[in-house]
Protein backbone atom coordinates (compact mmCIF):
# COMPACT_ATOMS: atom_id res chain seq x y z
CA UNK A 1 12.14 -15.22 2.20
CA UNK A 2 12.63 -12.33 -0.23
CA UNK A 3 12.56 -13.70 -3.84
CA UNK A 4 15.22 -12.94 -6.37
CA UNK A 5 13.93 -12.09 -9.87
CA UNK A 6 16.77 -11.86 -12.32
CA UNK A 7 16.51 -9.22 -15.06
CA UNK A 8 17.82 -10.65 -18.23
CA UNK A 9 17.87 -7.49 -20.30
CA UNK A 10 21.63 -7.43 -20.55
CA UNK A 11 21.75 -10.93 -21.88
CA UNK A 12 19.61 -9.71 -24.77
CA UNK A 13 21.85 -6.63 -25.15
CA UNK A 14 24.87 -8.86 -25.69
CA UNK A 15 22.96 -10.98 -28.24
CA UNK A 16 21.68 -7.95 -30.18
CA UNK A 17 25.19 -6.42 -30.40
CA UNK A 18 26.31 -9.14 -32.81
CA UNK A 19 22.97 -10.57 -34.19
CA UNK A 20 22.13 -14.17 -34.28
CA UNK A 21 21.16 -16.09 -31.14
CA UNK A 22 24.22 -16.01 -28.95
CA UNK A 23 23.74 -15.88 -25.99
CA UNK A 24 20.47 -17.60 -26.15
CA UNK A 25 18.02 -15.43 -24.06
CA UNK A 26 15.60 -18.26 -23.31
CA UNK A 27 18.29 -20.71 -22.33
CA UNK A 28 19.88 -17.99 -20.06
CA UNK A 29 16.45 -17.52 -18.28
CA UNK A 30 16.05 -21.26 -17.80
CA UNK A 31 19.54 -21.53 -16.42
CA UNK A 32 18.85 -18.62 -13.98
CA UNK A 33 16.00 -20.64 -12.66
CA UNK A 34 17.92 -23.84 -12.57
CA UNK A 35 20.59 -22.06 -10.45
CA UNK A 36 17.99 -20.92 -7.97
CA UNK A 37 16.44 -17.68 -9.24
CA UNK A 38 12.77 -17.51 -8.13
CA UNK A 39 11.69 -15.16 -11.03
CA UNK A 40 12.65 -13.69 -14.35
CA UNK A 41 12.15 -10.07 -15.19
CA UNK A 42 12.20 -8.50 -18.68
CA UNK A 43 11.69 -4.92 -19.79
CA UNK A 44 10.76 -4.77 -23.48
CA UNK A 45 11.20 -1.18 -24.76
CA UNK A 46 9.67 0.15 -28.00
CA UNK A 47 13.01 0.22 -29.80
CA UNK A 48 13.72 -3.40 -28.77
CA UNK A 49 17.34 -2.58 -27.99
CA UNK A 50 17.55 -5.48 -25.64
CA UNK A 51 14.51 -7.70 -24.90
CA UNK A 52 12.30 -8.03 -27.85
CA UNK A 53 8.48 -8.63 -27.90
CA UNK A 54 9.16 -11.96 -29.57
CA UNK A 55 11.50 -12.91 -26.61
CA UNK A 56 8.63 -12.39 -24.21
CA UNK A 57 6.41 -14.55 -26.16
CA UNK A 58 8.93 -17.29 -26.22
CA UNK A 59 9.79 -17.07 -22.59
CA UNK A 60 6.29 -17.41 -21.13
CA UNK A 61 5.63 -21.14 -21.98
CA UNK A 62 9.04 -22.33 -20.73
CA UNK A 63 9.54 -20.55 -17.47
CA UNK A 64 8.78 -22.39 -14.20
CA UNK A 65 9.06 -19.41 -11.82
CA UNK A 66 7.39 -16.03 -11.58
CA UNK A 67 7.60 -13.97 -14.82
CA UNK A 68 7.64 -10.23 -14.39
CA UNK A 69 7.24 -7.83 -17.39
CA UNK A 70 8.26 -4.22 -16.78
CA UNK A 71 7.41 -1.34 -19.03
CA UNK A 72 5.55 1.84 -19.81
CA UNK A 73 1.82 1.02 -20.39
CA UNK A 74 1.62 2.20 -23.96
CA UNK A 75 -0.86 0.42 -26.21
CA UNK A 76 1.53 -2.18 -27.65
CA UNK A 77 2.92 -2.95 -24.25
CA UNK A 78 -0.46 -3.44 -22.67
CA UNK A 79 -1.55 -5.65 -25.60
CA UNK A 80 1.59 -7.81 -25.19
CA UNK A 81 1.08 -8.22 -21.39
CA UNK A 82 -2.61 -9.14 -21.79
CA UNK A 83 -1.58 -11.74 -24.50
CA UNK A 84 1.36 -13.27 -22.48
CA UNK A 85 -0.36 -13.14 -19.10
CA UNK A 86 2.77 -12.94 -16.80
CA UNK A 87 2.66 -13.45 -13.04
CA UNK A 88 3.29 -9.81 -12.64
CA UNK A 89 3.37 -6.50 -14.51
CA UNK A 90 5.49 -3.70 -13.22
CA UNK A 91 4.57 -0.33 -14.59
CA UNK A 92 7.35 2.17 -15.05
CA UNK A 93 7.17 5.86 -16.28
CA UNK A 94 9.86 5.47 -18.97
CA UNK A 95 9.82 7.68 -22.02
CA UNK A 96 10.45 6.16 -25.44
CA UNK A 97 14.26 5.79 -26.02
CA UNK A 98 14.99 6.33 -22.31
CA UNK A 99 18.41 4.69 -21.49
CA UNK A 100 17.24 3.26 -18.13
CA UNK A 101 14.62 3.97 -15.49
CA UNK A 102 15.53 7.10 -13.69
CA UNK A 103 12.35 7.97 -11.67
CA UNK A 104 9.13 6.63 -10.21
CA UNK A 105 5.53 7.48 -10.98
CA UNK A 106 3.80 10.40 -9.49
CA UNK A 107 0.98 8.31 -8.14
CA UNK A 108 -0.92 11.39 -6.98
CA UNK A 109 -0.98 13.37 -10.22
CA UNK A 110 -1.32 10.22 -12.41
CA UNK A 111 -3.76 8.35 -10.20
CA UNK A 112 -6.60 8.17 -12.77
CA UNK A 113 -4.47 6.98 -15.53
CA UNK A 114 -2.81 4.31 -13.36
CA UNK A 115 -6.06 3.22 -11.87
CA UNK A 116 -7.49 2.46 -15.29
CA UNK A 117 -4.32 0.44 -16.34
CA UNK A 118 -4.26 -1.51 -13.01
CA UNK A 119 -7.92 -2.38 -13.46
CA UNK A 120 -7.30 -3.69 -16.88
CA UNK A 121 -4.54 -6.01 -15.84
CA UNK A 122 -6.48 -7.21 -12.82
CA UNK A 123 -9.27 -8.19 -15.14
CA UNK A 124 -6.72 -10.55 -16.66
CA UNK A 125 -5.65 -11.86 -13.42
CA UNK A 126 -2.26 -10.26 -13.50
CA UNK A 127 -0.64 -8.93 -10.29
CA UNK A 128 0.47 -5.37 -10.67
CA UNK A 129 3.31 -3.32 -9.24
CA UNK A 130 4.08 0.39 -9.57
CA UNK A 131 7.59 1.70 -9.76
CA UNK A 132 7.82 4.54 -7.26
CA UNK A 133 10.36 6.66 -5.45
CA UNK A 134 10.67 6.08 -1.71
CA UNK A 135 8.11 8.64 -0.54
CA UNK A 136 5.20 7.94 1.73
CA UNK A 137 3.01 10.25 -0.32
CA UNK A 138 3.66 8.19 -3.42
CA UNK A 139 2.90 4.99 -1.42
CA UNK A 140 -0.42 6.39 -0.37
CA UNK A 141 -1.20 7.47 -3.86
CA UNK A 142 -0.31 3.94 -5.18
CA UNK A 143 -2.70 2.36 -2.69
CA UNK A 144 -5.47 4.56 -4.22
CA UNK A 145 -4.85 3.06 -7.70
CA UNK A 146 -5.74 -0.43 -6.51
CA UNK A 147 -2.23 -1.84 -7.31
CA UNK A 148 -1.13 -4.97 -5.54
CA UNK A 149 2.45 -3.95 -4.92
CA UNK A 150 4.92 -1.17 -5.44
CA UNK A 151 8.57 -1.43 -6.51
CA UNK A 152 10.80 1.04 -4.73
CA UNK A 153 13.42 2.66 -6.99
CA UNK A 154 16.61 2.05 -5.28
CA UNK A 155 19.08 4.05 -7.31
CA UNK A 156 19.44 6.73 -4.56
CA UNK A 157 20.05 4.11 -1.92
CA UNK A 158 22.76 2.53 -4.11
CA UNK A 159 24.41 5.87 -4.66
CA UNK A 160 24.39 6.54 -0.94
CA UNK A 161 26.08 3.27 -0.40
CA UNK A 162 28.81 4.01 -2.77
CA UNK A 163 29.65 6.99 -0.68
CA UNK A 164 29.63 4.88 2.49
CA UNK A 165 26.24 6.41 3.68
CA UNK A 166 24.39 3.17 4.27
CA UNK A 167 22.32 4.37 7.18
CA UNK A 168 21.36 7.73 5.61
CA UNK A 169 20.63 6.09 2.32
CA UNK A 170 18.25 3.48 3.73
CA UNK A 171 16.17 5.74 5.90
CA UNK A 172 13.58 6.95 3.33
CA UNK A 173 13.21 3.39 2.09
CA UNK A 174 12.49 2.07 5.55
CA UNK A 175 9.79 4.81 5.91
CA UNK A 176 8.26 3.94 2.61
CA UNK A 177 8.42 0.22 3.27
CA UNK A 178 6.66 0.72 6.59
CA UNK A 179 3.92 2.73 4.78
CA UNK A 180 3.47 -0.12 2.30
CA UNK A 181 3.15 -2.55 5.06
CA UNK A 182 0.49 -0.45 6.82
CA UNK A 183 -1.34 0.02 3.62
CA UNK A 184 -1.44 -3.67 2.92
CA UNK A 185 0.65 -3.24 -0.28
CA UNK A 186 3.29 -5.85 -1.34
CA UNK A 187 6.84 -4.58 -1.63
CA UNK A 188 9.37 -5.03 -4.35
CA UNK A 189 12.62 -3.13 -4.89
CA UNK A 190 15.10 -2.77 -7.72
CA UNK A 191 17.58 -0.74 -9.66
CA UNK A 192 21.38 -0.62 -8.89
CA UNK A 193 21.06 -3.34 -6.18
CA UNK A 194 24.22 -5.31 -5.89
CA UNK A 195 26.19 -7.70 -3.67
CA UNK A 196 27.65 -4.65 -1.92
CA UNK A 197 24.44 -2.98 -1.00
CA UNK A 198 21.69 -5.77 -1.05
CA UNK A 199 22.62 -7.37 2.36
CA UNK A 200 22.05 -4.10 4.33
CA UNK A 201 18.94 -3.29 2.38
CA UNK A 202 17.42 -6.76 3.22
CA UNK A 203 18.55 -6.52 6.83
CA UNK A 204 16.68 -3.19 7.28
CA UNK A 205 13.62 -4.16 5.24
CA UNK A 206 13.36 -8.01 5.61
CA UNK A 207 9.62 -8.00 4.59
CA UNK A 208 10.50 -7.08 0.97
CA UNK A 209 8.64 -9.55 -1.30
CA UNK A 210 10.96 -9.40 -4.30
CA UNK A 211 14.05 -7.71 -5.56
CA UNK A 212 14.68 -7.43 -9.25
CA UNK A 213 18.42 -7.27 -10.29
CA UNK A 214 19.88 -7.29 -13.60
CA UNK A 215 22.89 -5.11 -14.49
CA UNK A 216 25.00 -5.76 -11.44
CA UNK A 217 24.23 -9.48 -11.42
CA UNK A 218 25.19 -9.99 -14.96
CA UNK A 219 28.36 -7.97 -14.50
CA UNK A 220 29.21 -10.19 -11.52
CA UNK A 221 28.52 -13.27 -13.53
CA UNK A 222 31.31 -12.32 -16.02
CA UNK A 223 33.88 -12.91 -13.25
CA UNK A 224 32.19 -15.37 -10.94
CA UNK A 225 29.96 -17.38 -13.41
CA UNK A 226 26.26 -17.42 -13.28
CA UNK A 227 25.65 -20.30 -10.82
CA UNK A 228 27.97 -18.73 -8.15
CA UNK A 229 26.65 -15.30 -8.79
CA UNK A 230 22.98 -16.26 -8.19
CA UNK A 231 24.03 -18.32 -5.14
CA UNK A 232 25.74 -15.28 -3.69
CA UNK A 233 22.70 -12.99 -4.34
CA UNK A 234 20.41 -15.50 -2.83
CA UNK A 235 22.65 -15.73 0.27
CA UNK A 236 22.09 -11.92 0.73
CA UNK A 237 18.34 -12.60 1.07
CA UNK A 238 18.49 -15.21 3.80
C-alpha cells in the first residue's frame, strides 16, 4: 500500500500568523498519526515562516511513524538532519525565500553535488529522496547519485487534471515511474495532490511508495475535519 505522509507546514503557518502555540504543531502531527497517517513531513525553510528548526527537534522523539524532512541541503539544514536523524530526507532545490517548490533537481548537471550530500546522509543511516521532474533523464541521473528514492514533482499533473486532461497529464509520470522501477529506485510523489487527482494517479502508478500531501489536505480538513480528511486520502490509496 502507498503510504500517506501528511505535510504539516500549513499548521505551523497558522500558528505563526498569531504567535503563541495555537494550533499546536506537535499535537497536530500526533493526531495525524492517530487518525491513520503513516508519516509526517516537514519542510523547514531558512526564514522559518512555517516549520521552525525547533519544531523539527520537538517532533522527532514523539512521532511513531516515518518522519520525512524536506529542504535545500544548505549547511544549517544538513546539520539539523544529521542531528535529528529522521527516517527520510527529501532534497529539494528551493532557493532562500522561495514561496513553494516549483521545480526539481537537474540530477545530471548537479550529480556531483547531490552525490556528496546523499553519501553524507547515508553515513548517518538516513534514507534519501531527490525531488525531480517527471523525466526519464532525471531519473537516470538520480540513480547515479546513489539516492534511495526520488519524489516526482506532481504540480504539472495536478494542473492538467484541473483542465480535465487526466490521461495526458499522467503520461510523463508513468514513464518516469517505470524508469524508477527499472532502476531499482523507490518512488515518492508530491505537490498539489488532492482528493480530486490522487485516485487516478494511484490507479496508474500503484507501486508508488509514498505520497506527501499538505496544502490540499489541510484545506479539506477545514470543511471535513482532520479525521475524515485523512480517512478519505487513505481510501484513495487502497
